[in-house]
XYZ file of C-alpha atoms in Angstrom:
613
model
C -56.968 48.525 -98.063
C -60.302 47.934 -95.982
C -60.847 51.588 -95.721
C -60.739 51.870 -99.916
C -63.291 48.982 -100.360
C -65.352 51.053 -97.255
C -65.173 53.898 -99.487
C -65.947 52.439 -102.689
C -69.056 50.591 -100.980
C -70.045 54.288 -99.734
C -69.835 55.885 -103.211
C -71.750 53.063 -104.890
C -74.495 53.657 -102.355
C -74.500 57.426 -103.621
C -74.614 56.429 -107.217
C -77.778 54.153 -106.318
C -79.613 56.773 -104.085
C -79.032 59.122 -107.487
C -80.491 56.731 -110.161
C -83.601 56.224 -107.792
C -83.821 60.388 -107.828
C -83.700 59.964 -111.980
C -86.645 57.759 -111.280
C -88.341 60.164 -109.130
C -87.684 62.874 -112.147
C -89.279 60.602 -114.697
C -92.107 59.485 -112.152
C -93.191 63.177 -112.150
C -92.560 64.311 -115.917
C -95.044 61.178 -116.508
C -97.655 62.382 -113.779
C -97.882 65.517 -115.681
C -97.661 64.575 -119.275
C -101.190 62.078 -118.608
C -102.133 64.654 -116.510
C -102.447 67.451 -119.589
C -103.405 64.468 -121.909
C -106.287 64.119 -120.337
C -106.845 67.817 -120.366
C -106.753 67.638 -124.040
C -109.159 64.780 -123.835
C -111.659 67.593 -121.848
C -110.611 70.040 -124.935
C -112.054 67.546 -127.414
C -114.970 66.997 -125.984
C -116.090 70.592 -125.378
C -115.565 71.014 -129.206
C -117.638 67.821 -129.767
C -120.214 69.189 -127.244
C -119.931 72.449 -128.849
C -120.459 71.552 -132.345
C -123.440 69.802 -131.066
C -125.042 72.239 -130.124
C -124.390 74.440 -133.071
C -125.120 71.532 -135.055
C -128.854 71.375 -133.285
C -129.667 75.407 -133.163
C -128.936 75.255 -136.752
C -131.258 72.138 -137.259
C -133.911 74.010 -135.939
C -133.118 77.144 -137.109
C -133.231 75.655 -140.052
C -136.931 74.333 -139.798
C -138.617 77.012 -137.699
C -140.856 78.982 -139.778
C -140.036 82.470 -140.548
C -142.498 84.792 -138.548
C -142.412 87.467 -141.890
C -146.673 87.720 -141.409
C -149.183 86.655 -138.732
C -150.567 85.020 -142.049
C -147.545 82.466 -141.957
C -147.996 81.782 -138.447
C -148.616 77.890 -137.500
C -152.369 77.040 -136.543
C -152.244 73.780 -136.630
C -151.523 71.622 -133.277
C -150.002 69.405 -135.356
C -147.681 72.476 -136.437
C -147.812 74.190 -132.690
C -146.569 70.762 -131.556
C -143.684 70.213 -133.898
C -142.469 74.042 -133.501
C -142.554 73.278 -129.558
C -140.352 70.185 -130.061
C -138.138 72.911 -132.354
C -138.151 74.980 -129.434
C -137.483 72.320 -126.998
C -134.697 70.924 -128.804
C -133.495 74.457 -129.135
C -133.485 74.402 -125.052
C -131.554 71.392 -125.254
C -128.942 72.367 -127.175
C -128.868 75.386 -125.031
C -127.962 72.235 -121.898
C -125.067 70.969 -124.585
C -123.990 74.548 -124.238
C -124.108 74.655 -120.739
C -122.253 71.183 -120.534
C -119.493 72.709 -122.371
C -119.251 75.599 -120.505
C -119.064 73.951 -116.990
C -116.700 71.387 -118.504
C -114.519 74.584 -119.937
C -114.131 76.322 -116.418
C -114.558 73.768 -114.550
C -112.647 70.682 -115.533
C -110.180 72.198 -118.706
C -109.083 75.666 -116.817
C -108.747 73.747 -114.164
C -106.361 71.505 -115.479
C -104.002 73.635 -117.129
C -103.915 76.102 -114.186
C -102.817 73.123 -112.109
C -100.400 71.907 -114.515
C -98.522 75.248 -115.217
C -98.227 75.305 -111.036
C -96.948 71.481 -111.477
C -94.251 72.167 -113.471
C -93.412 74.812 -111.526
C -93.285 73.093 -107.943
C -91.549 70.300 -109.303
C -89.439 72.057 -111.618
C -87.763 73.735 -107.915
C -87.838 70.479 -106.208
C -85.441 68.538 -108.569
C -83.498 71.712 -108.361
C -82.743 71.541 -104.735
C -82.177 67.795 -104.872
C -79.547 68.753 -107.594
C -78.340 71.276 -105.402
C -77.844 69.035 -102.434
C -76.095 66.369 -104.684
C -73.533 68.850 -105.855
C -73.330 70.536 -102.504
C -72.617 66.789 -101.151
C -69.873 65.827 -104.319
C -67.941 68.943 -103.082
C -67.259 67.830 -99.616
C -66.339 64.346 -100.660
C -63.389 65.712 -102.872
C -62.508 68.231 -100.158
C -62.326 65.177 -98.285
C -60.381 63.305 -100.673
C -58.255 65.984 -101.845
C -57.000 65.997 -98.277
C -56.839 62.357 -97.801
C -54.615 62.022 -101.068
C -52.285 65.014 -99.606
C -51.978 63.002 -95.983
C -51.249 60.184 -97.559
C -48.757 61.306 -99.743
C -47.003 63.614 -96.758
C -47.113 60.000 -94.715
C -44.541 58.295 -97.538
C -42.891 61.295 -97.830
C -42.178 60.988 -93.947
C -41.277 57.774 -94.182
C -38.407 58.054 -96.527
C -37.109 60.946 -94.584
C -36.987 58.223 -91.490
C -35.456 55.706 -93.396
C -32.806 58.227 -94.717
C -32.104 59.002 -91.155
C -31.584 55.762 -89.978
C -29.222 54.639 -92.774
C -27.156 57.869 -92.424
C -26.987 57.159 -88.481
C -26.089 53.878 -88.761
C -23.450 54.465 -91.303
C -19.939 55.361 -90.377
C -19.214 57.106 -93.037
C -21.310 59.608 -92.399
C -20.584 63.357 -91.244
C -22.280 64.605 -88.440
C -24.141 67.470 -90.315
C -25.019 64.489 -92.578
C -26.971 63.167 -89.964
C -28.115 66.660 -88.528
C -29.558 67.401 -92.159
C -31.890 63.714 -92.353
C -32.759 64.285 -88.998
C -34.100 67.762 -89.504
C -36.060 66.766 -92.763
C -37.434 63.508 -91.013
C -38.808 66.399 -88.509
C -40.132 68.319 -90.995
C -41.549 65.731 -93.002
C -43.140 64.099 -89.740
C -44.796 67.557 -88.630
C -46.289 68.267 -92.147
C -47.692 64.544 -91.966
C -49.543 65.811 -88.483
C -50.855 68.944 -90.003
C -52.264 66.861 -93.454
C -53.342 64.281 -90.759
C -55.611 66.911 -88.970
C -57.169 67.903 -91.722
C -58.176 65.164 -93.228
C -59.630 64.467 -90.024
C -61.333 67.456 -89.871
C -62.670 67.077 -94.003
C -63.420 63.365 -93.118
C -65.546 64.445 -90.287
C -67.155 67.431 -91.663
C -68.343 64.907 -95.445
C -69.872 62.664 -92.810
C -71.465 65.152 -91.309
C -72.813 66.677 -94.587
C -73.655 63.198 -96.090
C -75.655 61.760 -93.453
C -77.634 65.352 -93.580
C -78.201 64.924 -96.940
C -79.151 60.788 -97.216
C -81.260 61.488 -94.150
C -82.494 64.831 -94.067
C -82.134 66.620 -97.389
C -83.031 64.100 -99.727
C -85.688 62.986 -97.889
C -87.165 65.823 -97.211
C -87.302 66.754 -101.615
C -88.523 62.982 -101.890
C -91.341 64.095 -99.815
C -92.089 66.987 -101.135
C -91.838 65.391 -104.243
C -94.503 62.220 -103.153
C -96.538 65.245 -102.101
C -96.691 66.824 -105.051
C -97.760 63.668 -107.332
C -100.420 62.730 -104.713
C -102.306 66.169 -105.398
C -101.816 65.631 -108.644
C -103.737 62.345 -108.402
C -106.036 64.363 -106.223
C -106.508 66.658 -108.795
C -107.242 64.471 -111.059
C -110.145 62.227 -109.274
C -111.456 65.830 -108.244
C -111.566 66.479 -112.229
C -112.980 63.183 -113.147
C -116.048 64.190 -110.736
C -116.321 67.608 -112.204
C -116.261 65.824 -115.682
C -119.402 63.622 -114.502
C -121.066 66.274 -112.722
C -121.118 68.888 -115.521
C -123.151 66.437 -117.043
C -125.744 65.332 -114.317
C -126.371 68.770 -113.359
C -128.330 69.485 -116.827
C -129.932 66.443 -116.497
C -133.372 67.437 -115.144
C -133.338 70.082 -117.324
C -133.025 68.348 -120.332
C -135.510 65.908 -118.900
C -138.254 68.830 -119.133
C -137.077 69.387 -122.464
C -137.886 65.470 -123.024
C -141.238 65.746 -121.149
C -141.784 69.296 -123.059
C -141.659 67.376 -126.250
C -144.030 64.590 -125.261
C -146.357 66.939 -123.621
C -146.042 68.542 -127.375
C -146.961 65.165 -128.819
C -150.251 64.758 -126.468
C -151.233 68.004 -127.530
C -151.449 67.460 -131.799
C -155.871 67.642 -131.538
C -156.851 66.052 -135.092
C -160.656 67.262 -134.822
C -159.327 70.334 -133.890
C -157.209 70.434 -137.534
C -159.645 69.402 -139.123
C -162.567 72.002 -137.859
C -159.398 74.894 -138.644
C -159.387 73.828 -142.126
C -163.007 73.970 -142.329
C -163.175 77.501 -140.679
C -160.181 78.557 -143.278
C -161.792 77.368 -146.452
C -165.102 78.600 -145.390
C -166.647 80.813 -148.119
C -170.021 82.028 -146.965
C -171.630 81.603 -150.432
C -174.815 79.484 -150.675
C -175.235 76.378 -152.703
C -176.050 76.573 -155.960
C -179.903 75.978 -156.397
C -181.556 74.174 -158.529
C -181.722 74.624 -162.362
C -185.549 75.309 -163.559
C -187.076 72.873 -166.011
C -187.266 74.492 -169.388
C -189.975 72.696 -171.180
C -189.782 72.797 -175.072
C -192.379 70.713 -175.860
C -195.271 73.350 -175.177
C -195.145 74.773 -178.462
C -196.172 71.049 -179.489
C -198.665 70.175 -176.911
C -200.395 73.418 -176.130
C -203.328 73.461 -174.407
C -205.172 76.803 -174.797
C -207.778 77.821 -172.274
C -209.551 80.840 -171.108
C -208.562 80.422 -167.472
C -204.854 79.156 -168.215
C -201.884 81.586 -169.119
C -200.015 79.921 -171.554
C -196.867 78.763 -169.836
C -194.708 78.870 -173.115
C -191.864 80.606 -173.951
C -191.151 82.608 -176.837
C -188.753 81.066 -179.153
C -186.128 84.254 -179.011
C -186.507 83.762 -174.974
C -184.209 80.555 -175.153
C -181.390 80.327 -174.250
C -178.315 77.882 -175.067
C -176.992 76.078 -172.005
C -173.402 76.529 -173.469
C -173.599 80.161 -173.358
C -175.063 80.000 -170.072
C -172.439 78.274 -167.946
C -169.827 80.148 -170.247
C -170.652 83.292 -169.209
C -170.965 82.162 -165.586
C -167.145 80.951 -165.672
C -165.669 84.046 -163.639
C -167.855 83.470 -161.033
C -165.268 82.126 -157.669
C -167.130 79.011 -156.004
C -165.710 76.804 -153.039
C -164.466 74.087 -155.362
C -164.055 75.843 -158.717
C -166.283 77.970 -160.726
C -169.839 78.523 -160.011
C -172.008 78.067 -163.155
C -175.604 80.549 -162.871
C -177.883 79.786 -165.688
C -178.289 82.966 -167.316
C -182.133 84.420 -167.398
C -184.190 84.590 -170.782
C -185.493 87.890 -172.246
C -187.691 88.903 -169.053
C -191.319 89.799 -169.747
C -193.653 90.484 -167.235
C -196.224 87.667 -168.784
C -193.313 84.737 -168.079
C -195.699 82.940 -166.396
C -196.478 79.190 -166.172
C -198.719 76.554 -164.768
C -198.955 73.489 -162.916
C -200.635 71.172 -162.729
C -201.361 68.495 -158.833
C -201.578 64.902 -158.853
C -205.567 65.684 -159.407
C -205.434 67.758 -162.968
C -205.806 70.745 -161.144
C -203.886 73.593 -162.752
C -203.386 76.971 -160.667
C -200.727 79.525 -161.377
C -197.542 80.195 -160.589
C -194.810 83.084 -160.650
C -191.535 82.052 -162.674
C -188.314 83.619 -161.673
C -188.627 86.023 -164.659
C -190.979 88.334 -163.006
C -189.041 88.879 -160.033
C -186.043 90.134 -162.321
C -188.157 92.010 -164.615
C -189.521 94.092 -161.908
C -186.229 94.512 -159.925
C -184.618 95.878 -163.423
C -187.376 97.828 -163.857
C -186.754 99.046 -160.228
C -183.530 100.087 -160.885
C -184.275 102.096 -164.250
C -186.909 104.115 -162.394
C -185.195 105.021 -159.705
C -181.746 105.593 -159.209
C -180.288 102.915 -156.770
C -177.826 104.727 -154.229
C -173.988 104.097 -155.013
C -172.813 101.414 -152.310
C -170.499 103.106 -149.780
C -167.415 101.438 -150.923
C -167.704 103.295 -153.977
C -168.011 106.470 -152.457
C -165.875 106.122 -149.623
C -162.748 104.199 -150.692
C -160.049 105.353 -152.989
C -157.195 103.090 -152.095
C -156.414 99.558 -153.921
C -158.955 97.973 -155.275
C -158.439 94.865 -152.559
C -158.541 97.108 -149.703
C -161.689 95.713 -148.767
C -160.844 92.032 -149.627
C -163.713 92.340 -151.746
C -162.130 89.417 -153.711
C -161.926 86.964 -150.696
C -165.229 84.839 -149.922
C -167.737 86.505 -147.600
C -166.919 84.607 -144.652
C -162.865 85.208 -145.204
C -163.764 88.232 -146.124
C -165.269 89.326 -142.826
C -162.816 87.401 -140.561
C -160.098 89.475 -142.759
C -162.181 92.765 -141.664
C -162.756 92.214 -137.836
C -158.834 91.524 -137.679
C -157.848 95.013 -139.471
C -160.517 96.782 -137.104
C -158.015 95.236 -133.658
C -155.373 96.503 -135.153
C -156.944 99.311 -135.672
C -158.189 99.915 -132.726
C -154.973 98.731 -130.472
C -153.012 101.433 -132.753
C -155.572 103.920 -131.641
C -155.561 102.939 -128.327
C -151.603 103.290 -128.190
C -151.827 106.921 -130.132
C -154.561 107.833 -127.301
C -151.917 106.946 -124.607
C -149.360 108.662 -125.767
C -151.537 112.107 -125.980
C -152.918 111.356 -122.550
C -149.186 111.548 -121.595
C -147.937 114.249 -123.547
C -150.992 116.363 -122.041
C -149.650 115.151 -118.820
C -146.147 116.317 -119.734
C -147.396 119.623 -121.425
C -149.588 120.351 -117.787
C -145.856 119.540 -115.692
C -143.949 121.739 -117.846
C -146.868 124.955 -117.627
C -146.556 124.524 -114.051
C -142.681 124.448 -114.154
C -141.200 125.993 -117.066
C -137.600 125.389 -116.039
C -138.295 121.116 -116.889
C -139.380 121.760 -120.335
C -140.704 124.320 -122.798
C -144.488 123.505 -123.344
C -144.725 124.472 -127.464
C -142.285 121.562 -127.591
C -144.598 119.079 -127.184
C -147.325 121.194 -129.654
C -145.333 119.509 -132.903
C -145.527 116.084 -131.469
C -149.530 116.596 -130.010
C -150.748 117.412 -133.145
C -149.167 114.599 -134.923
C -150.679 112.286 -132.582
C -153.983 114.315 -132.893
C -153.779 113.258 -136.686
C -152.558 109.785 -136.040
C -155.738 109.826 -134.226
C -158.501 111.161 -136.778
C -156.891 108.959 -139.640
C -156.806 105.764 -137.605
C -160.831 106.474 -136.378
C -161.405 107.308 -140.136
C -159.987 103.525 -141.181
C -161.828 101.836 -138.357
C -165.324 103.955 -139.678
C -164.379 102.790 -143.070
C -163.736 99.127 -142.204
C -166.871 99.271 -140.248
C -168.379 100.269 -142.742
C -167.110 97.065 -144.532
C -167.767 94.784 -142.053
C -171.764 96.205 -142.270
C -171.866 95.356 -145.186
C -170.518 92.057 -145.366
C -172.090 90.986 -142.055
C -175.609 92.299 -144.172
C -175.240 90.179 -146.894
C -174.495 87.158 -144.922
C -177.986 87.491 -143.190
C -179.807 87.879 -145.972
C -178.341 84.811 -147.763
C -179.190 83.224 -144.037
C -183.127 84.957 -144.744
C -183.031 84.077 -148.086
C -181.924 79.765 -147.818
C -185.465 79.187 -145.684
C -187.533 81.464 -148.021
C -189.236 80.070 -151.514
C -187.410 79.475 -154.743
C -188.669 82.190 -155.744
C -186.731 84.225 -153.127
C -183.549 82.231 -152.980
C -183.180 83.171 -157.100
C -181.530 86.771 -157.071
C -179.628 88.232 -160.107
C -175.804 88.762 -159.394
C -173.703 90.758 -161.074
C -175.194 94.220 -161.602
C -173.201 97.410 -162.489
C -173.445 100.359 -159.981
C -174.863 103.821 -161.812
C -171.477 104.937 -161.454
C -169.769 102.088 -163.469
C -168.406 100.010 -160.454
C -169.090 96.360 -160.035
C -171.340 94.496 -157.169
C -172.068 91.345 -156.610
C -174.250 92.290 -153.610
C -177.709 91.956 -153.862
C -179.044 94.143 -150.919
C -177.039 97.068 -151.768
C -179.503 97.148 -155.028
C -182.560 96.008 -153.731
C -183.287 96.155 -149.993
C -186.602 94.524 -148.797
C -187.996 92.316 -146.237
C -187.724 88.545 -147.512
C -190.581 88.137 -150.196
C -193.163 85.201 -149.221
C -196.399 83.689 -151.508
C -195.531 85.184 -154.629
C -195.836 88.911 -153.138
C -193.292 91.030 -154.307
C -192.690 94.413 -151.968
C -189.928 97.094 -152.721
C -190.726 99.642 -149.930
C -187.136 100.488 -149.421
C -186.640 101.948 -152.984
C -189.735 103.916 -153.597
C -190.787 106.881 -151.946
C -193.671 107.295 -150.405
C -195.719 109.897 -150.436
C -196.239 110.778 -146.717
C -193.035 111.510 -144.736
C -191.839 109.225 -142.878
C -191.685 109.525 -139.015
C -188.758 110.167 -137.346
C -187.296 106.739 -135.390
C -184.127 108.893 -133.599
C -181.816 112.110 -134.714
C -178.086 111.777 -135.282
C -175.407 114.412 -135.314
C -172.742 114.476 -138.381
C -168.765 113.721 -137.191
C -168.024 114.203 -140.985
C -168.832 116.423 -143.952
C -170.257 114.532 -146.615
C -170.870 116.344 -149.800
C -173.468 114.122 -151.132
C -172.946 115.116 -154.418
C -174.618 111.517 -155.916
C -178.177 111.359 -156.675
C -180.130 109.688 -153.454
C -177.395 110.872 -151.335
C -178.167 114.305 -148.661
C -175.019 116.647 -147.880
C -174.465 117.774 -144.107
C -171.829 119.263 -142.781
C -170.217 118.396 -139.968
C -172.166 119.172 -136.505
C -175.643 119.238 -138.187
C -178.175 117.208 -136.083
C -180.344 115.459 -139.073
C -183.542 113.252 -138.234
C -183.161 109.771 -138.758
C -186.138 108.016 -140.701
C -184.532 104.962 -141.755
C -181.501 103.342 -140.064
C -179.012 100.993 -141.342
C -179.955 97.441 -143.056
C -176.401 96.721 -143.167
C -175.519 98.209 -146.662
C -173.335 100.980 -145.042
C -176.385 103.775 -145.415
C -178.890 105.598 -143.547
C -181.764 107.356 -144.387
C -181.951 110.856 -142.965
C -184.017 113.874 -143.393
C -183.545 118.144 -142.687
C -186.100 119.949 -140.675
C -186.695 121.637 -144.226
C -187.828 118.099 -144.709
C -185.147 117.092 -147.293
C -184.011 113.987 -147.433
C -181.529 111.235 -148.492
C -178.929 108.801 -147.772
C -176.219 109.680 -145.547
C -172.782 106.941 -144.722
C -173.694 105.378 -141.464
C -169.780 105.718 -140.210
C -170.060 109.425 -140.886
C -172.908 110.188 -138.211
C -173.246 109.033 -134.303
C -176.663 107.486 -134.514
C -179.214 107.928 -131.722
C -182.318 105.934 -132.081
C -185.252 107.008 -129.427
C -185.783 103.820 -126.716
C -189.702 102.912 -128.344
C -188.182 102.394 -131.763
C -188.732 98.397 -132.397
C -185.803 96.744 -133.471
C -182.976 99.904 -132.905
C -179.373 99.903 -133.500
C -176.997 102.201 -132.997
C -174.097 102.751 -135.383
C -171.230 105.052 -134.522
């Protein structure tokens, strides 16, 4: 009876030791399951990071100006500065990126790598614990298999003895009677031995096996299993660090993009703005001057006198005011339309007098006379065509002749860079196809030289019409540059001189608003008027330089001289800025030839010398 309540005790102990190994099982499962909820806790906040940065690059995609034109791009600093914030904060959501990414191989691979190999080791560690269990079960009903079969061989015995006994104590009995119980209380005894024996041996071997496995086996698994959730816990403080570290690594970098942005903010210059806008609206034209008094009393208080020119005005010379400023409406002006009185009939007797603070009268020229003998100018002698007439057949805007002077020549002097850093790339790459063409003569097997003869002579072409643009812009930019000095001549001379009819037709039917392409002449002073540059005079002039045609012109307008290209002409006149210059034949011919066409020479004495090429 004691060694049944031994064995019970025993097998409760078992039972015990196996509900703390279900403990163990659900220990694990748990370390892993917070273990891959936290990985999905990484997951979502990649996406967040992730969608933070798309959400920023398409912020400032979204507000970045689109480089279609140089014309479009920001000048401002007010405008740099905000497009370097744009680009900064394009740099920062490049970090965001970066955070994501670290976080993504770093922290979230991580995880679920080590939580596939989790499942795994643990997975074979409650499988040999299982294993040992079962392994363990199976002695213990080998052992009581052969403890039941003992036992029941040991009452077996004993009724064979008792049998015995009664038979040999009865009388009755036969002697083979006796013989018989005696023989089966031997046989009954030895098979009691034998089941005996090997319980013994079954007893001792599930000892054997059950202290292995309570203090080797099991032990061992718990181990490997207390192992196990400790690198998991590892694991986990190791991620928790990578988590935090993915994030202080962009730090300084996103602290330049910070300091990039206020650097950005230092830089916003509001004088400079301001002087930008006054360099971009800048139109070059003069202001307008002042309107001249138009008396119309004089026909009511004349004064006649012999040494007085009667200052008044005929009565068809008026002129309404209306019609004036009406006809002056297409005229561009900085703020709006420029309104130019419009001149009465001219006369050459529109004179007037005035009178000083004394009474003293003395004469003066009125505007009138100036215009009369400048239209009188150009009906006696043709006035040569400008250059832009004769030279240009494009667009009418090619020469952003309807921009403001000052626009107009900033617009110029950009087209001639581009010009020339095209021309300088086309004379590159002849340099090095001559280069290739010389390595290919000297070793035909590379290359075949008249390969390269297609290509050459495209470039060669490339070349002439790009240095025919940058004559023709230069041409332009003469001309404007011309005009602007003499308006700069023309605002310190009299009123007399600052008063200069615009709007005159070209003999050829096109439309100029430029004064010195008409008229050219030295700024007029004390009422003398001088118009050298448009009459001929009658000795030849003497020769300042010689110049050598690039160009055939065929001069076929009046004024104009035809060369060919390679004649050496005399140069007797040089360029005033209107794009012309005035060139004579050894036959002594002469006429006006375009300054871009010819490369000028001027000899070293001659005062004042430029050269135009």
């Amino acid at each position: 009876m004691a060694w049944k309540i031994t064995t019970e005790k025993m097998m409760k102990t078992t039972m015990e030791l196996m509900d703390q190994f279900d403990s163990l099982d659900k220990h694990t499962q748990w370390g892993i399951d917070f273990l891959e909820r936290y990985a999905k806790f990484v997951k979502e906040r990649i996406e967040i990071e992730q969608n933070y940065a798309k959400q920023l690059r398409n912020l400032v995609k979204k507000y970045c100006p689109k480089r279609s034109s140089k014309d479009e791009e920001p000048r401002f600093t007010s405008c740099i500065a905000f497009f370097n914030i744009l680009n900064e904060l394009n740099d920062y959501a490049g970090q965001r990126e970066v955070v994501a990414e670290e976080m993504a191989h770093r922290v979230y691979g991580e995880l679920m790598r080590y939580a596939h190999d989790l499942k795994t080791e643990r997975k074979m560690h409650l499988q040999e614990g299982r294993k040992a269990q079962q392994y363990l079960d199976m002695c213990w009903k080998q052992m009581d298999n052969s403890k039941k079969k003992f036992e029941r061989e040991c009452r077996e015995a004993e009724k064979a003895q008792q049998s015995y006994e009664r038979l040999d104590n009865d009388t009755n009995a036969t002697k083979a009677d006796v013989e018989k119980a005696k023989q089966q209380l031997n046989l009954r005894t030895h098979m009691a031995d034998e089941n005996k024996n090997e319980y013994a041996a079954q007893l001792q071997n599930f000892n054997g096996e059950q202290h292995k496995h309570f203090y080797v086996v099991i032990p061992q698994i718990y181990k490997q299993l207390q192992e196990m959730d400790e690198r998991r816990t590892i694991k986990l403080s190791e991620c928790y660090r990578g988590f935090a570290d993915s994030e202080r690594k962009v730090i300084p970098i996103i602290s330049k993009c910070l300091e990039g942005m206020i650097l950005a903010a230092k830089s916003v210059d509001e004088r400079r703005d301001s002087q930008m806008v006054v360099d971009s609206f800048k139109s070059g034209f003069e202001p307008p001057g002042d309107f001249p008094f138009e008396d119309y009393s004089q026909h009511i208080y004349r004064t006649i006198s012999d040494g007085t020119i009667s200052a008044s005005k005929p009565e068809s010379g008026k002129v309404d005011a209306k019609t004036t400023v009406g006809k002056a409406k297409g005229k561009l002006w900085l703020f709006g339309k420029k309104p130019k009185p419009q001149s009465p009939p001219l006369t050459p007797t529109s004179l007037f007098t005035s009178s000083t603070p004394n009474g003293s009268q003395f004469l003066t020229f009125s505007i009138e006379p100036v215009h009369y003998c400048m239209n009188e100018i150009k009906t006696g002698k043709p006035r040569i065509p400008s250059f832009r007439s004769l030279k240009r057949g494009g667009p009418a805007l090619e020469d952003f002749s309807h921009l403001p002077p000052e626009q107009r020549r900033k617009k110029l002097q950009q087209r001639i860079d581009e010009l020339n850093r095209e021309l300088q790339k086309e004379s590159d790459q002849k340099d090095a196809l001559n280069k290739m063409k010389d390595v290919y003569e000297k070793n035909p097997q590379m290359g075949d030289p008249g390969s390269l003869q297609p290509k050459l002579a495209e470039t060669m072409n490339n070349i002439d019409r790009l240095r025919m643009e940058i004559h023709k812009n230069e041409a332009w930019l003469s001309e404007v540059e011309g005009k602007t000095g003499g308006r700069g001549d023309r605002r310190h001379s009299s009123d007399i001189n600052h008063l200069v009819t615009q709007g005159r037709e070209s003999p050829e039917g096109s439309y100029t608003d430029d004064a010195n392409q008409e008229v050219r002449g030295p700024p007029q002073q004390h009422g003398h008027h001088e118009f050298d540059d448009e009459f001929e005079d009658d000795d030849p002039l003497p020769a300042i330089g010689h110049c050598k045609a690039i160009y055939p012109f065929d001069g076929h307008n009046e004024g104009t001289l035809a060369m060919k290209e390679g004649e050496v002409l005399y140069i007797i006149e040089e360029d005033k800025g209107d794009g012309w210059t005035r060139a004579r034949r050894q036959n002594g011919e002469e006429g006006y030839v375009p300054t871009s066409y010819i490369d000028v020479t001027l000899e070293k004495n001659s005062k004042g010398a430029v050269t135009y090429i």
